[in-house]
Short mmCIF file of C-alpha atoms and ligand atoms in Angstrom, two decimals:
data_model
loop_
_atom_site.label_atom_id
_atom_site.label_comp_id
_atom_site.label_asym_id
_atom_site.label_seq_id
_atom_site.Cartn_x
_atom_site.Cartn_y
_atom_site.Cartn_z
CA UNK A 1093 0.00 0.00 0.00
CA UNK A 1094 1.26 3.51 -0.84
CA UNK A 1095 1.92 5.87 2.05
CA UNK A 1096 1.29 9.17 0.21
CA UNK A 1097 4.40 10.83 1.64
CA UNK A 1098 5.71 11.71 -1.81
CA UNK A 1099 3.66 13.45 -4.50
CA UNK A 1100 2.43 11.49 -7.51
CA UNK A 1101 -0.67 11.81 -9.68
CA UNK A 1102 -3.31 9.40 -8.43
CA UNK A 1103 -5.42 6.87 -10.31
CA UNK A 1104 -8.96 6.00 -9.19
CA UNK A 1105 -7.58 3.03 -7.19
CA UNK A 1106 -4.94 5.24 -5.54
CA UNK A 1107 -7.68 7.65 -4.47
CA UNK A 1108 -9.57 4.83 -2.73
CA UNK A 1109 -6.39 3.88 -0.88
CA UNK A 1110 -5.80 7.56 -0.06
CA UNK A 1111 -9.27 7.85 1.46
CA UNK A 1112 -8.78 4.68 3.50
CA UNK A 1113 -5.37 5.62 4.77
CA UNK A 1114 -5.48 9.39 5.15
CA UNK A 1115 -9.08 10.46 5.73
CA UNK A 1116 -11.51 9.89 8.53
CA UNK A 1117 -14.68 10.54 6.58
CA UNK A 1118 -16.27 7.19 5.81
CA UNK A 1119 -17.40 4.31 8.09
CA UNK A 1120 -14.95 1.41 8.65
CA UNK A 1121 -17.11 -0.94 6.56
CA UNK A 1122 -17.52 1.53 3.69
CA UNK A 1123 -17.57 0.00 0.22
CA UNK A 1124 -15.80 2.71 -1.72
CA UNK A 1125 -16.10 3.30 -5.42
CA UNK A 1126 -14.17 6.03 -7.22
CA UNK A 1127 -14.56 7.64 -10.63
CA UNK A 1128 -12.56 10.43 -12.25
CA UNK A 1129 -15.16 12.96 -13.44
CA UNK A 1130 -13.09 16.05 -14.27
CA UNK A 1131 -13.70 17.75 -17.59
CA UNK A 1132 -11.79 20.99 -17.01
CA UNK A 1133 -8.54 22.04 -18.62
CA UNK A 1134 -6.24 21.59 -15.64
CA UNK A 1135 -6.99 19.08 -12.86
CA UNK A 1136 -8.20 15.61 -11.92
CA UNK A 1137 -11.51 15.41 -10.07
CA UNK A 1138 -12.44 12.16 -8.33
CA UNK A 1139 -15.86 11.31 -6.92
CA UNK A 1140 -15.70 8.76 -4.10
CA UNK A 1141 -18.94 7.10 -3.02
CA UNK A 1142 -19.64 4.63 -0.22
CA UNK A 1143 -21.95 2.09 -1.89
CA UNK A 1144 -23.39 1.14 1.52
CA UNK A 1145 -24.43 4.55 2.82
CA UNK A 1146 -24.50 6.64 -0.35
CA UNK A 1147 -22.16 9.14 1.35
CA UNK A 1148 -19.79 10.82 -1.11
CA UNK A 1149 -16.98 13.39 -1.41
CA UNK A 1150 -14.95 15.01 -4.16
CA UNK A 1151 -11.16 14.79 -4.19
CA UNK A 1152 -9.49 17.23 -6.52
CA UNK A 1153 -5.82 16.78 -7.38
CA UNK A 1154 -3.56 19.17 -9.28
CA UNK A 1155 -1.15 17.52 -11.69
CA UNK A 1156 2.25 19.00 -12.68
CA UNK A 1157 1.01 19.88 -16.17
CA UNK A 1158 -2.38 21.05 -17.45
CA UNK A 1159 -4.78 18.41 -18.73
CA UNK A 1160 -5.48 20.44 -21.86
CA UNK A 1161 -1.79 20.29 -22.94
CA UNK A 1162 1.59 19.21 -21.51
CA UNK A 1163 2.92 22.53 -22.75
CA UNK A 1164 1.45 24.20 -19.65
CA UNK A 1165 3.67 23.31 -16.71
CA UNK A 1166 1.83 24.70 -13.70
CA UNK A 1167 2.78 24.31 -10.08
CA UNK A 1168 0.45 21.98 -8.14
CA UNK A 1169 0.54 24.70 -5.43
CA UNK A 1170 -2.57 25.99 -7.21
CA UNK A 1171 -4.42 23.44 -5.10
CA UNK A 1172 -3.40 25.41 -1.97
CA UNK A 1173 -4.60 28.64 -3.56
CA UNK A 1174 -7.91 27.00 -4.42
CA UNK A 1175 -8.41 25.53 -0.92
CA UNK A 1176 -7.57 28.82 0.80
CA UNK A 1177 -9.71 30.85 -1.60
CA UNK A 1178 -12.69 28.55 -1.04
CA UNK A 1179 -12.25 28.89 2.70
CA UNK A 1180 -12.17 32.71 2.59
CA UNK A 1181 -14.98 32.97 0.02
CA UNK A 1182 -17.06 30.62 2.19
CA UNK A 1183 -16.64 33.05 5.12
CA UNK A 1184 -17.44 36.14 3.03
CA UNK A 1185 -20.27 34.64 0.99
CA UNK A 1186 -21.68 31.76 3.07
CA UNK A 1187 -23.51 29.07 1.12
CA UNK A 1188 -22.05 30.01 -2.28
CA UNK A 1189 -18.99 27.73 -2.35
CA UNK A 1190 -18.43 24.05 -1.53
CA UNK A 1191 -17.12 23.22 1.94
CA UNK A 1192 -13.46 22.11 1.99
CA UNK A 1193 -12.78 19.30 4.49
CA UNK A 1194 -9.02 19.03 4.10
CA UNK A 1195 -6.06 20.11 2.01
CA UNK A 1196 -2.96 17.96 1.55
CA UNK A 1197 0.14 19.97 0.59
CA UNK A 1198 2.10 16.81 -0.28
CA UNK A 1199 -0.37 15.14 -2.60
CA UNK A 1200 -1.64 18.59 -3.74
CA UNK A 1201 -5.23 17.56 -3.35
CA UNK A 1202 -8.22 18.75 -1.39
CA UNK A 1203 -11.38 17.05 -0.20
CA UNK A 1204 -14.66 18.87 -0.59
CA UNK A 1205 -18.44 18.61 -0.74
CA UNK A 1206 -19.86 16.49 -3.53
CA UNK A 1207 -22.25 18.75 -5.44
CA UNK A 1208 -23.65 16.03 -7.69
CA UNK A 1209 -27.19 17.20 -6.97
CA UNK A 1210 -26.19 20.38 -8.85
CA UNK A 1211 -25.30 20.64 -12.52
CA UNK A 1212 -22.48 22.52 -14.26
CA UNK A 1213 -24.15 25.76 -15.36
CA UNK A 1214 -22.73 25.71 -18.89
CA UNK A 1215 -24.21 22.23 -19.44
CA UNK A 1216 -27.56 23.32 -18.00
CA UNK A 1217 -27.71 26.47 -20.15
CA UNK A 1218 -26.94 24.39 -23.23
CA UNK A 1219 -30.04 22.36 -22.36
CA UNK A 1220 -31.87 25.71 -22.17
CA UNK A 1221 -32.63 25.50 -18.48
CA UNK A 1222 -33.50 28.66 -16.58
CA UNK A 1223 -32.27 29.72 -13.14
CA UNK A 1224 -34.29 32.72 -11.97
CA UNK A 1225 -32.24 33.10 -8.76
CA UNK A 1226 -28.85 33.09 -10.48
CA UNK A 1227 -28.46 36.88 -10.89
CA UNK A 1228 -29.33 37.42 -7.23
CA UNK A 1229 -26.96 34.66 -6.05
CA UNK A 1230 -23.97 35.55 -8.20
CA UNK A 1231 -24.18 39.26 -7.38
CA UNK A 1232 -24.18 38.55 -3.65
CA UNK A 1233 -21.10 36.38 -4.18
CA UNK A 1234 -19.42 39.05 -6.32
CA UNK A 1235 -20.12 41.99 -4.01
CA UNK A 1236 -19.12 40.09 -0.88
CA UNK A 1237 -15.92 38.58 -2.23
CA UNK A 1238 -14.78 41.62 -4.23
CA UNK A 1239 -15.67 44.54 -1.96
CA UNK A 1240 -14.93 42.83 1.36
CA UNK A 1241 -11.38 41.90 0.32
CA UNK A 1242 -10.53 45.42 -0.88
CA UNK A 1243 -8.64 48.30 0.74
CA UNK A 1244 -11.96 50.12 1.11
CA UNK A 1245 -12.95 47.62 3.79
CA UNK A 1246 -10.07 45.66 5.28
CA UNK A 1247 -6.99 46.79 7.13
CA UNK A 1248 -4.28 47.60 4.57
CA UNK A 1249 -1.64 45.40 6.22
CA UNK A 1250 -4.09 42.50 6.32
CA UNK A 1251 -4.88 43.09 2.66
CA UNK A 1252 -1.18 43.09 1.72
CA UNK A 1253 -0.76 39.79 3.57
CA UNK A 1254 -3.63 38.41 1.47
CA UNK A 1255 -1.99 39.72 -1.70
CA UNK A 1256 1.11 37.70 -0.71
CA UNK A 1257 -0.85 34.59 0.22
CA UNK A 1258 -2.67 34.66 -3.12
CA UNK A 1259 0.30 35.47 -5.31
CA UNK A 1260 -0.44 33.09 -8.14
CA UNK A 1261 2.30 33.77 -10.69
CA UNK A 1262 1.90 30.73 -12.90
CA UNK A 1263 -1.86 30.80 -13.29
CA UNK A 1264 -1.77 34.57 -13.77
CA UNK A 1265 0.77 33.99 -16.53
CA UNK A 1266 -1.71 31.64 -18.24
CA UNK A 1267 -4.35 34.38 -18.16
CA UNK A 1268 -1.88 37.05 -19.25
CA UNK A 1269 -0.96 34.93 -22.28
CA UNK A 1270 -4.28 33.27 -23.15
CA UNK A 1271 -6.61 36.19 -22.43
CA UNK A 1272 -4.61 39.38 -22.93
CA UNK A 1273 -1.86 38.57 -25.44
CA UNK A 1274 -2.28 35.62 -27.82
CA UNK A 1275 -5.82 36.32 -29.12
CA UNK A 1276 -4.70 39.74 -30.37
CA UNK A 1277 -2.04 38.59 -32.83
CA UNK A 1278 -1.62 35.64 -35.17
CA UNK A 1279 -0.07 33.47 -32.46
CA UNK A 1280 0.78 29.86 -33.30
CA UNK A 1281 -0.92 28.59 -30.17
CA UNK A 1282 -4.29 30.12 -31.19
CA UNK A 1283 -6.90 27.69 -32.45
CA UNK A 1284 -8.95 29.54 -35.05
CA UNK A 1285 -11.99 28.15 -36.84
CA UNK A 1286 -10.87 28.36 -40.52
CA UNK A 1287 -14.08 30.09 -41.70
CA UNK A 1288 -13.56 32.93 -39.21
CA UNK A 1289 -9.83 33.48 -39.81
CA UNK A 1290 -10.12 36.32 -42.34
CA UNK A 1291 -12.63 38.17 -40.17
CA UNK A 1292 -10.28 37.85 -37.20
CA UNK A 1293 -7.35 39.11 -39.24
CA UNK A 1294 -9.25 42.19 -40.41
CA UNK A 1295 -11.24 43.01 -37.28
CA UNK A 1296 -8.91 41.95 -34.49
CA UNK A 1297 -5.29 41.40 -35.54
CA UNK A 1298 -5.11 44.39 -37.91
CA UNK A 1299 -6.72 46.84 -35.49
CA UNK A 1300 -4.01 48.96 -33.89
CA UNK A 1301 -6.48 50.71 -31.56
CA UNK A 1302 -7.49 47.33 -30.18
CA UNK A 1303 -3.81 46.40 -29.72
CA UNK A 1304 -3.28 49.57 -27.70
CA UNK A 1305 -6.38 49.09 -25.53
CA UNK A 1306 -5.65 45.41 -24.81
CA UNK A 1307 -2.07 46.35 -23.86
CA UNK A 1308 -3.44 48.90 -21.35
CA UNK A 1309 -5.82 46.27 -19.98
CA UNK A 1310 -3.05 43.69 -19.62
CA UNK A 1311 -1.00 46.13 -17.56
CA UNK A 1312 -4.07 46.81 -15.37
CA UNK A 1313 -4.52 43.08 -14.85
CA UNK A 1314 -0.89 42.72 -13.80
CA UNK A 1315 -0.77 45.75 -11.51
CA UNK A 1316 -4.23 46.60 -10.10
CA UNK A 1317 -4.32 44.59 -6.86
CA UNK A 1318 -7.85 45.72 -5.98
CA UNK A 1319 -9.78 42.64 -4.80
CA UNK A 1320 -9.36 38.92 -4.32
CA UNK A 1321 -10.71 37.55 -7.59
CA UNK A 1322 -12.04 34.13 -8.38
CA UNK A 1323 -9.96 34.58 -11.52
CA UNK A 1324 -11.78 32.16 -13.88
CA UNK A 1325 -15.48 32.76 -13.30
CA UNK A 1326 -17.03 31.17 -16.38
CA UNK A 1327 -20.18 29.03 -16.38
CA UNK A 1328 -18.04 25.87 -16.14
CA UNK A 1329 -16.92 27.15 -12.70
CA UNK A 1330 -20.49 27.26 -11.41
CA UNK A 1331 -22.56 24.39 -10.08
CA UNK A 1332 -26.24 25.21 -10.10
CA UNK A 1333 -29.73 23.95 -9.34
CA UNK A 1334 -33.04 25.75 -9.07
CA UNK A 1335 -32.52 27.13 -5.57
CA UNK A 1336 -28.74 26.97 -5.17
CA UNK A 1337 -25.61 28.36 -6.85
CA UNK A 1338 -22.12 27.17 -5.90
CA UNK A 1339 -19.00 28.79 -7.27
CA UNK A 1340 -16.16 26.29 -7.65
CA UNK A 1341 -12.57 26.12 -8.97
CA UNK A 1342 -10.96 29.35 -7.73
CA UNK A 1343 -7.46 28.09 -8.52
CA UNK A 1344 -6.78 31.26 -10.56
CA UNK A 1345 -7.57 33.39 -7.49
CA UNK A 1346 -5.29 36.43 -6.97
CA UNK A 1347 -5.54 40.14 -6.23
CA UNK A 1348 -6.59 41.89 -9.45
CA UNK A 1349 -9.16 44.29 -10.92
CA UNK A 1350 -12.60 43.55 -9.42
CA UNK A 1351 -14.39 43.92 -12.75
CA UNK A 1352 -12.59 40.87 -14.14
CA UNK A 1353 -14.92 38.36 -12.44
CA UNK A 1354 -18.08 40.30 -13.36
CA UNK A 1355 -17.06 40.55 -17.01
CA UNK A 1356 -16.37 36.84 -17.21
CA UNK A 1357 -19.87 36.05 -15.94
CA UNK A 1358 -21.42 38.40 -18.53
CA UNK A 1359 -19.36 36.99 -21.42
CA UNK A 1360 -20.31 33.43 -20.58
CA UNK A 1361 -24.00 34.36 -20.44
CA UNK A 1362 -23.49 35.83 -23.90
CA UNK A 1363 -22.02 32.54 -25.14
CA UNK A 1364 -25.17 30.79 -23.89
CA UNK A 1365 -27.31 33.43 -25.64
CA UNK A 1366 -25.48 33.00 -28.94
CA UNK A 1367 -25.70 29.22 -28.70
CA UNK A 1368 -29.45 29.42 -28.11
CA UNK A 1369 -29.86 31.82 -31.06
CA UNK A 1370 -28.48 29.19 -33.40
CA UNK A 1371 -29.67 25.94 -31.86
CA UNK A 1372 -33.25 26.43 -30.66
CA UNK A 1373 -35.52 25.77 -33.63
CA UNK A 1374 -38.97 26.64 -32.31
CA UNK A 1375 -39.30 30.43 -32.59
CA UNK A 1376 -41.45 30.90 -29.49
CA UNK A 1377 -39.17 28.76 -27.32
CA UNK A 1378 -36.16 30.62 -28.67
CA UNK A 1379 -37.62 34.07 -27.99
CA UNK A 1380 -38.54 33.04 -24.49
CA UNK A 1381 -35.05 31.71 -23.74
CA UNK A 1382 -33.21 34.65 -25.31
CA UNK A 1383 -35.39 37.01 -23.33
CA UNK A 1384 -34.45 35.12 -20.15
CA UNK A 1385 -30.71 35.41 -20.85
CA UNK A 1386 -30.98 39.09 -21.80
CA UNK A 1387 -32.79 39.77 -18.55
CA UNK A 1388 -30.17 37.83 -16.59
CA UNK A 1389 -27.32 39.83 -18.16
CA UNK A 1390 -29.07 43.06 -17.29
CA UNK A 1391 -29.96 41.87 -13.78
CA UNK A 1392 -26.36 40.86 -13.01
CA UNK A 1393 -25.17 44.42 -13.70
CA UNK A 1394 -28.10 46.17 -12.03
CA UNK A 1395 -28.11 43.98 -8.92
CA UNK A 1396 -24.34 44.18 -8.60
CA UNK A 1397 -24.58 47.98 -8.70
CA UNK A 1398 -27.39 48.14 -6.15
CA UNK A 1399 -25.81 45.66 -3.72
CA UNK A 1400 -22.35 47.17 -4.11
CA UNK A 1401 -23.57 50.67 -3.19
CA UNK A 1402 -25.45 49.30 -0.19
CA UNK A 1403 -22.53 47.13 0.98
CA UNK A 1404 -20.18 50.09 0.55
CA UNK A 1405 -22.23 52.22 2.95
CA UNK A 1406 -22.40 49.36 5.44
CA UNK A 1407 -18.77 48.25 5.33
CA UNK A 1408 -16.16 50.81 4.31
CA UNK A 1409 -13.48 51.58 6.88
CA UNK A 1410 -10.97 53.58 4.81
CA UNK A 1411 -11.44 57.23 5.77
CA UNK A 1412 -10.65 58.78 2.39
CA UNK A 1413 -13.12 56.48 0.65
CA UNK A 1414 -16.03 58.39 2.15
CA UNK A 1415 -15.13 61.53 0.15
CA UNK A 1416 -18.14 62.76 -1.86
CA UNK A 1417 -18.51 60.93 -5.20
CA UNK A 1418 -15.62 58.53 -4.48
CA UNK A 1419 -18.02 55.58 -4.17
CA UNK A 1420 -19.52 56.34 -7.61
CA UNK A 1421 -16.05 56.80 -9.16
CA UNK A 1422 -14.91 53.47 -7.69
CA UNK A 1423 -18.01 51.61 -8.90
CA UNK A 1424 -17.70 53.17 -12.37
CA UNK A 1425 -14.14 51.93 -12.66
CA UNK A 1426 -15.27 48.40 -11.70
CA UNK A 1427 -18.01 48.47 -14.36
CA UNK A 1428 -15.57 49.76 -16.95
CA UNK A 1429 -13.20 46.90 -16.10
CA UNK A 1430 -16.16 44.48 -16.25
CA UNK A 1431 -16.96 45.62 -19.77
CA UNK A 1432 -13.32 45.16 -20.81
CA UNK A 1433 -13.13 41.71 -19.20
CA UNK A 1434 -16.33 40.63 -20.95
CA UNK A 1435 -14.80 41.72 -24.25
CA UNK A 1436 -11.52 39.92 -23.62
CA UNK A 1437 -13.28 36.69 -22.65
CA UNK A 1438 -15.52 36.87 -25.74
CA UNK A 1439 -12.49 37.25 -28.01
CA UNK A 1440 -10.17 34.77 -26.36
CA UNK A 1441 -12.68 31.90 -26.25
CA UNK A 1442 -13.14 32.27 -30.03
CA UNK A 1443 -9.52 32.88 -31.08
CA UNK A 1444 -7.37 31.30 -28.38
CA UNK A 1445 -6.58 27.75 -27.36
CA UNK A 1446 -9.33 27.34 -24.70
CA UNK A 1447 -12.75 27.34 -26.34
CA UNK A 1448 -16.27 27.03 -24.91
CA UNK A 1449 -18.72 24.30 -25.81
CA UNK A 1450 -21.48 26.88 -26.36
CA UNK A 1451 -19.74 27.80 -29.62
CA UNK A 1452 -17.83 24.64 -30.61
CA UNK A 1453 -20.99 22.53 -30.34
CA UNK A 1454 -22.76 24.56 -33.06
CA UNK A 1455 -22.52 21.96 -35.81
CA UNK A 1456 -23.58 23.94 -38.85
CA UNK A 1457 -20.43 25.65 -40.18
CA UNK A 1458 -22.22 28.75 -41.38
CA UNK A 1459 -24.01 29.19 -38.04
CA UNK A 1460 -20.80 28.69 -36.09
CA UNK A 1461 -19.04 31.30 -38.21
CA UNK A 1462 -21.84 33.79 -37.60
CA UNK A 1463 -21.86 32.93 -33.88
CA UNK A 1464 -18.12 33.60 -33.70
CA UNK A 1465 -18.43 36.90 -35.57
CA UNK A 1466 -21.16 38.03 -33.17
CA UNK A 1467 -18.99 37.20 -30.14
CA UNK A 1468 -15.95 38.95 -31.63
CA UNK A 1469 -17.93 42.05 -32.59
CA UNK A 1470 -19.46 42.29 -29.13
CA UNK A 1471 -16.05 41.57 -27.59
CA UNK A 1472 -14.35 44.34 -29.50
CA UNK A 1473 -17.12 46.82 -28.62
CA UNK A 1474 -16.94 45.94 -24.92
CA UNK A 1475 -13.19 46.66 -24.99
CA UNK A 1476 -13.16 49.82 -27.10
CA UNK A 1477 -16.35 51.37 -25.69
CA UNK A 1478 -15.75 50.36 -22.08
CA UNK A 1479 -15.76 53.96 -20.83
CA UNK A 1480 -19.42 54.28 -21.91
CA UNK A 1481 -20.83 50.92 -20.79
CA UNK A 1482 -22.33 51.12 -17.32
CA UNK A 1483 -25.91 49.84 -17.01
CA UNK A 1484 -27.62 46.50 -17.56
CA UNK A 1485 -29.14 47.94 -20.74
CA UNK A 1486 -25.72 49.08 -21.98
CA UNK A 1487 -24.30 45.56 -21.63
CA UNK A 1488 -27.37 43.99 -23.22
CA UNK A 1489 -27.35 46.45 -26.11
CA UNK A 1490 -23.75 45.67 -27.06
CA UNK A 1491 -24.92 42.10 -27.51
CA UNK A 1492 -28.09 43.01 -29.41
CA UNK A 1493 -26.31 45.41 -31.75
CA UNK A 1494 -23.70 42.77 -32.53
CA UNK A 1495 -26.40 40.18 -33.22
CA UNK A 1496 -28.27 42.63 -35.46
CA UNK A 1497 -25.17 43.11 -37.61
CA UNK A 1498 -25.22 39.45 -38.59
CA UNK A 1499 -28.77 38.14 -38.17
CA UNK A 1500 -31.89 39.63 -39.68
CA UNK A 1501 -34.46 40.92 -37.21
CA UNK A 1502 -37.17 38.32 -37.62
CA UNK A 1503 -34.77 35.41 -37.11
CA UNK A 1504 -33.85 36.32 -33.56
CA UNK A 1505 -35.49 37.95 -30.58
CA UNK A 1506 -34.73 41.62 -30.05
CA UNK A 1507 -36.46 43.08 -27.00
CA UNK A 1508 -35.04 46.58 -27.29
CA UNK A 1509 -34.88 47.69 -30.90
CA UNK A 1510 -35.18 51.29 -29.76
CA UNK A 1511 -32.11 51.15 -27.51
CA UNK A 1512 -28.55 51.96 -28.50
CA UNK A 1513 -25.23 52.10 -26.67
CA UNK A 1514 -24.78 55.38 -24.89
CA UNK A 1515 -21.81 57.26 -26.23
CA UNK A 1516 -21.30 59.58 -23.32
CA UNK A 1517 -20.48 58.65 -19.74
C1 LIG B 2667 -4.25 26.02 -19.75
S1 LIG B 2667 -5.71 26.40 -18.96
C2 LIG B 2667 -6.80 27.06 -20.14
C3 LIG B 2667 -7.96 27.73 -19.56
O1 LIG B 2667 -8.68 26.83 -18.73
C4 LIG B 2667 -8.98 27.46 -17.48
O2 LIG B 2667 -10.26 27.15 -17.06
C5 LIG B 2667 -8.79 28.93 -17.72
O3 LIG B 2667 -9.95 29.52 -18.27
C6 LIG B 2667 -7.65 28.93 -18.68
O4 LIG B 2667 -7.52 30.13 -19.39
MG1 LIG B 2668 -11.36 25.72 -13.84
#
């Protein structure tokens, strides 16, 4: 029997032995069964079930290279970052993250709640399921984790200690490369759908204004230690069911611009919207679903704004932050960064190496090309127009105007034909 005193990547059988030897979770007579269920780009996720009692846990192990490609050599210390981030997020936003039972710094694995009664949100949205509480849940999570870890609220020495604890150089480097750099030039590592290549060359790679703005945004990402971010808040990092939302996988957590997490949520709702536009055949069902996603996008921004302003008044401790209009200035800068982050995510998931199923699962080539052009057009607008995008309607209208450029009115649902993006702050 292995003693787990030296790190190695575990098989399903090793995980059963690990549970028996190292954990005190199951009964003595437990009949353990283990299956690797991970489908992310980086780690191994094992579900261990006691066949006698039905009790189960998840064991997540970080390997020395990313699952998606051996080219990404990433320290398994990301498992520590994830465990500690989950613990802190669980304190700041109770009920919105899985409980972590233990973290093992040798095997680089952690043991946490099994959320099998929930579903990965991306998968659920691709089945056109609705979650009316999502906007409320995610905005509570965002406000609590982003504002309550910032200098506006916590002691500045405590915050700097957190910045150190969550220094996450290798995973930040992945984001710096995959989100901020590679999508914006003809990089070998990009994975471009051939039918979209020319559009990308003209609209993205040949646009010097976009190159300048994405450079500014990359330097913000690397230097603006504002809040403890989740760092990879796409719909594959959310487990959901009708009355519950759990945010998982914060291994990219670090101190960065607060708007980054919000923008990622918005962009991934847009991917679901675009998928539904091209895959739902019945017009009435499609209109109903698109309307639901539009409303959710708008609600995320509006509820975030409302809850943020309220939480600010309740929680700020930094004296200078109570200066007149500072709160509004601070919130505006978060929303501007959210717009930029939405744009970056929309572009990088189309052009870069890490795609999203919402788009790759569109089988018809012509539809997929249109879907990609819509995402890229919206992405570019979110980046270039970020200084003017503030409200739920503003975010929604970037999407609608991009859709309108490529799909005729009667073929998709457009709830706000009269709206346009505001061009002044
Ligand atoms: C090498 S990792 C590729 C992507 O998967 C993760 O979920 C992050 O989104 C990262 O950019
Ligand atoms: Mg992940």
